[in-house]
Structures are given as C-alpha cells and as structure tokens.
Short mmCIF file of C-alpha atoms in Angstrom, two decimals:
data_model
loop_
_atom_site.label_atom_id
_atom_site.label_comp_id
_atom_site.label_asym_id
_atom_site.label_seq_id
_atom_site.Cartn_x
_atom_site.Cartn_y
_atom_site.Cartn_z
CA UNK A 21 -9.06 43.89 18.06
CA UNK A 22 -7.79 40.68 19.32
CA UNK A 23 -5.69 38.60 16.86
CA UNK A 24 -7.52 35.47 15.50
CA UNK A 25 -6.16 32.35 17.21
CA UNK A 26 -4.08 29.89 15.23
CA UNK A 27 -5.32 26.34 15.19
CA UNK A 28 -3.49 24.29 17.73
CA UNK A 29 -0.72 22.17 16.42
CA UNK A 30 -1.50 18.54 16.79
CA UNK A 31 -0.07 15.16 15.63
CA UNK A 32 -3.10 14.82 13.29
CA UNK A 33 -2.48 18.26 11.70
CA UNK A 34 1.30 17.30 11.17
CA UNK A 35 0.35 13.98 9.65
CA UNK A 36 -2.14 15.53 7.31
CA UNK A 37 0.31 18.18 6.17
CA UNK A 38 3.15 15.76 5.72
CA UNK A 39 0.83 13.36 3.78
CA UNK A 40 -0.11 16.06 1.51
CA UNK A 41 3.44 16.99 0.79
CA UNK A 42 4.34 13.34 0.25
CA UNK A 43 1.48 12.88 -2.17
CA UNK A 44 2.31 16.00 -4.21
CA UNK A 45 6.15 15.87 -4.22
CA UNK A 46 7.47 12.63 -2.81
CA UNK A 47 9.33 11.54 0.37
CA UNK A 48 12.19 13.83 -0.29
CA UNK A 49 10.06 16.92 -0.11
CA UNK A 50 9.26 16.34 3.50
CA UNK A 51 11.39 18.44 5.95
CA UNK A 52 10.66 20.12 9.22
CA UNK A 53 11.11 23.51 7.45
CA UNK A 54 8.58 22.84 4.78
CA UNK A 55 6.17 21.32 7.29
CA UNK A 56 6.39 24.22 9.67
CA UNK A 57 5.79 26.69 6.83
CA UNK A 58 2.69 24.84 5.63
CA UNK A 59 1.46 24.66 9.20
CA UNK A 60 2.28 28.30 9.96
CA UNK A 61 4.45 27.34 13.05
CA UNK A 62 8.13 27.37 13.99
CA UNK A 63 10.11 24.36 13.14
CA UNK A 64 10.98 23.40 16.75
CA UNK A 65 7.31 23.17 17.69
CA UNK A 66 7.13 20.02 15.61
CA UNK A 67 9.43 18.36 17.96
CA UNK A 68 6.82 18.51 20.70
CA UNK A 69 4.90 15.79 18.67
CA UNK A 70 7.65 13.87 16.70
CA UNK A 71 11.27 13.41 17.42
CA UNK A 72 12.40 13.02 13.76
CA UNK A 73 11.26 13.16 10.14
CA UNK A 74 11.31 9.41 10.04
CA UNK A 75 8.72 9.35 12.93
CA UNK A 76 6.59 11.79 10.87
CA UNK A 77 6.75 9.57 7.74
CA UNK A 78 6.05 6.53 9.77
CA UNK A 79 2.90 8.16 11.07
CA UNK A 80 1.86 9.23 7.46
CA UNK A 81 2.39 5.53 6.39
CA UNK A 82 0.44 4.29 9.33
CA UNK A 83 -2.43 6.57 8.52
CA UNK A 84 -2.68 4.94 5.17
CA UNK A 85 -2.56 1.47 6.66
CA UNK A 86 -5.41 2.56 8.92
CA UNK A 87 -7.65 2.97 5.88
CA UNK A 88 -7.37 -0.71 4.92
CA UNK A 89 -10.58 -2.69 5.70
CA UNK A 90 -9.97 -5.58 8.02
CA UNK A 91 -13.59 -6.60 8.71
CA UNK A 92 -13.32 -9.53 6.25
CA UNK A 93 -11.16 -11.42 8.84
CA UNK A 94 -13.70 -11.22 11.68
CA UNK A 95 -15.25 -14.62 10.75
CA UNK A 96 -12.90 -16.73 12.71
CA UNK A 97 -12.70 -20.46 11.77
CA UNK A 98 -15.85 -20.40 9.66
CA UNK A 99 -14.59 -17.70 7.24
CA UNK A 100 -13.55 -18.35 3.73
CA UNK A 101 -9.84 -17.57 3.92
CA UNK A 102 -9.57 -17.22 0.18
CA UNK A 103 -12.44 -14.77 -0.07
CA UNK A 104 -11.12 -12.81 2.92
CA UNK A 105 -7.64 -12.42 1.33
CA UNK A 106 -9.20 -11.36 -2.03
CA UNK A 107 -11.30 -8.65 -0.40
CA UNK A 108 -8.38 -7.49 1.79
CA UNK A 109 -6.00 -7.29 -1.13
CA UNK A 110 -8.37 -4.97 -3.02
CA UNK A 111 -8.95 -2.82 0.00
CA UNK A 112 -5.20 -2.55 0.65
CA UNK A 113 -4.47 -1.71 -2.97
CA UNK A 114 -7.23 0.79 -3.10
CA UNK A 115 -5.60 2.56 0.03
CA UNK A 116 -2.24 2.62 -1.65
CA UNK A 117 -3.49 3.71 -5.00
CA UNK A 118 -4.19 7.19 -3.68
CA UNK A 119 -0.83 7.53 -2.04
CA UNK A 120 1.84 5.65 -3.99
CA UNK A 121 4.72 7.87 -2.81
CA UNK A 122 4.36 6.46 0.67
CA UNK A 123 4.83 2.72 -0.46
CA UNK A 124 8.63 2.72 0.08
CA UNK A 125 8.01 3.50 3.81
CA UNK A 126 5.37 0.83 4.17
CA UNK A 127 7.69 -1.67 2.41
CA UNK A 128 10.04 -1.55 5.23
CA UNK A 129 7.45 -3.38 7.36
CA UNK A 130 5.13 -2.35 10.21
CA UNK A 131 7.90 -1.88 12.79
CA UNK A 132 6.04 -0.27 15.74
CA UNK A 133 3.22 1.25 13.81
CA UNK A 134 -0.06 0.41 15.35
CA UNK A 135 -2.28 0.18 12.29
CA UNK A 136 0.41 -1.74 10.34
CA UNK A 137 0.72 -4.21 13.27
CA UNK A 138 -3.15 -4.72 13.48
CA UNK A 139 -3.01 -5.36 9.74
CA UNK A 140 -0.29 -8.09 10.04
CA UNK A 141 -2.13 -9.54 13.13
CA UNK A 142 -5.38 -9.74 11.36
CA UNK A 143 -3.91 -11.71 8.36
CA UNK A 144 -1.88 -13.94 10.40
CA UNK A 145 -4.67 -14.64 12.81
CA UNK A 146 -7.23 -15.41 9.97
CA UNK A 147 -4.79 -17.84 8.28
CA UNK A 148 -3.94 -19.82 11.35
CA UNK A 149 -7.66 -19.91 12.28
CA UNK A 150 -8.32 -21.31 8.83
CA UNK A 151 -5.88 -24.17 9.56
CA UNK A 152 -2.71 -22.94 7.90
CA UNK A 153 0.44 -23.88 9.82
CA UNK A 154 1.98 -20.65 11.67
CA UNK A 155 5.02 -20.76 9.42
CA UNK A 156 3.05 -20.93 6.22
CA UNK A 157 0.67 -18.17 7.47
CA UNK A 158 3.68 -15.99 8.02
CA UNK A 159 4.74 -16.62 4.47
CA UNK A 160 1.27 -15.94 3.04
CA UNK A 161 1.17 -12.57 4.78
CA UNK A 162 4.67 -11.73 3.38
CA UNK A 163 3.65 -12.90 -0.06
CA UNK A 164 0.44 -10.85 -0.12
CA UNK A 165 2.39 -7.79 0.97
CA UNK A 166 5.06 -8.19 -1.82
CA UNK A 167 2.30 -8.47 -4.43
CA UNK A 168 0.06 -5.64 -3.26
CA UNK A 169 2.83 -3.20 -2.49
CA UNK A 170 4.52 -4.09 -5.70
CA UNK A 171 1.41 -3.31 -7.65
CA UNK A 172 1.23 0.04 -6.08
CA UNK A 173 4.68 1.28 -6.91
CA UNK A 174 4.08 2.11 -10.52
CA UNK A 175 1.80 1.51 -13.46
CA UNK A 176 2.95 -1.09 -16.05
CA UNK A 177 0.90 0.55 -18.71
CA UNK A 178 1.97 4.07 -17.77
CA UNK A 179 5.49 3.05 -18.63
CA UNK A 180 4.79 3.11 -22.25
CA UNK A 181 4.43 6.32 -24.36
CA UNK A 182 1.45 6.95 -26.69
CA UNK A 183 3.79 7.45 -29.69
CA UNK A 184 3.67 4.64 -32.28
CA UNK A 185 6.98 5.64 -33.67
CA UNK A 186 8.71 4.74 -30.33
CA UNK A 187 8.18 1.04 -30.92
CA UNK A 188 9.58 0.27 -34.38
CA UNK A 189 8.53 -3.34 -35.38
CA UNK A 190 12.07 -3.85 -36.70
CA UNK A 191 13.35 -3.49 -33.08
CA UNK A 192 10.34 -4.67 -31.18
CA UNK A 193 8.45 -7.10 -33.33
CA UNK A 194 5.95 -7.84 -30.58
CA UNK A 195 5.28 -4.24 -29.27
CA UNK A 196 3.20 -3.07 -32.30
CA UNK A 197 0.24 -2.10 -30.11
CA UNK A 198 2.24 -0.88 -27.08
CA UNK A 199 1.58 2.75 -27.91
CA UNK A 200 -2.06 2.11 -26.93
CA UNK A 201 -1.29 1.03 -23.45
CA UNK A 202 -0.82 4.53 -21.87
CA UNK A 203 -4.38 5.49 -22.64
CA UNK A 204 -5.69 2.26 -21.23
CA UNK A 205 -3.51 2.34 -18.11
CA UNK A 206 -6.15 1.91 -15.47
CA UNK A 207 -7.82 -1.01 -17.31
CA UNK A 208 -4.59 -2.78 -17.90
CA UNK A 209 -3.17 -2.23 -14.41
CA UNK A 210 -6.44 -3.32 -12.61
CA UNK A 211 -6.81 -6.37 -15.01
CA UNK A 212 -3.16 -7.23 -14.13
CA UNK A 213 -3.68 -7.00 -10.50
CA UNK A 214 -6.90 -9.23 -10.62
CA UNK A 215 -5.13 -11.73 -12.87
CA UNK A 216 -2.06 -12.06 -10.59
CA UNK A 217 -4.29 -12.06 -7.45
CA UNK A 218 -6.39 -14.97 -8.92
CA UNK A 219 -3.35 -16.92 -9.81
CA UNK A 220 -1.72 -16.42 -6.34
CA UNK A 221 -4.93 -17.46 -4.61
CA UNK A 222 -5.34 -20.47 -6.97
CA UNK A 223 -1.87 -21.66 -6.12
CA UNK A 224 -2.46 -21.21 -2.35
CA UNK A 225 -5.78 -23.28 -2.64
CA UNK A 226 -3.87 -26.10 -4.12
CA UNK A 227 -1.33 -26.10 -1.22
CA UNK A 228 -4.17 -25.87 1.23
CA UNK A 229 -5.85 -29.04 -0.35
CA UNK A 230 -2.56 -30.84 -0.17
CA UNK A 231 -2.06 -29.86 3.48
CA UNK A 232 -5.45 -31.07 4.44
CA UNK A 233 -4.88 -34.36 2.55
CA UNK A 234 -1.71 -35.06 4.49
CA UNK A 235 -3.43 -34.14 7.74
#
C-alpha cells in the first residue's frame, strides 16, 4: 500500500503554523525547529520559502494587516475623511484583537510588507485627497497607528485583579471599585477605545477647520 502523501509545504502553510504559535505562546516561541515539527517537515525545508525567522514573523504580521478593511477609503475627494478614519480604526483594532502577540512586529512599521504598505498608502491617499497637506497626512497616519496599536497591546481593565483587598482605601483612596474592572474588561476597554478615538477625531476636525479657514 502506498504511503499517504504529505501536504506540500507552502508559504501559506508556514505562515498559518507560525501565526498559531505566536497566538498561543508569543513571538519567542517561534523557531524553525518548532515550525518544522508542527508542519511535519525537516527544518531546512522552511528555507526554501523564508530565509530567516524574522521573514516568517513579517509574513505573519502582514497576514494580519491584510484582514483590515480599506474599502472606506475608496470614495476619493467626496468621502468623509473622519468617518473613514473611524471605520478603519475599528477594523484595524478588530484584526489586532485576535492576534495581540504580533503587535510588536507591526509596530516596527510596514517595511516591505505588501499589505502593510497598502494600508499606509490608503490612509495617506485618503487624507491628501480630503485636502490635508502631505506632511499633516503623514502625521495623521502615524498618530492613528500609535493609538490603534497601543490599544491592542494590553487590556487596561485586565491589569486589575478581582480581589477587593488588593486595593486598600488607606493606600488607594480612589480605587475602591477597581476590583470590578477585571470582570468588565471588554466593556471598559472598548469604551476607552471609542472615547479616545472620538477625542482624537474631534481634535483633527478642529485642525481641519482651521486649515480651511486659512486657505
């Protein structure tokens, strides 16, 4: 009886396996040895598709970037830039929420990653089309990335324990309800993101009005 054929090794299979490992155990868990074992292949065979571990992690990061919706930037000069940024920020955060361990790689910038570059290109293009000067459009793209990536790194509410005794009023007079945050983590974190996003966009709207008044 013939042996069953092993699935052919491909970039997509490597990216999928590496992404699962990053999600489960973090960036440090990724190695060619671990990946080869998970894929049922020899370690050197991975080098037919990727030269280094960093290239693999870049590909995993780009796969996450590719999940971000960019369709809200298709309106050209007629689109509402603020509404587009709002929708994009939520799509970006949603993509990162499922894969927070890859955020440090994304935080390095897009480099040569295709999906990351398409994302940066879409934001910059939409802002300049809306009338923002190129320099300010660049800053807006950077600002949005700082905010979105930062929100995905960790949970504020998850940083508190659900033990009332941990927050003695004698030591922390304003944290009497802090032990309740842990069980309301998603509500708190999503509310904080929306509050911050609204404040950020409100501030940009004021700058935009001032810019048009000068023009």
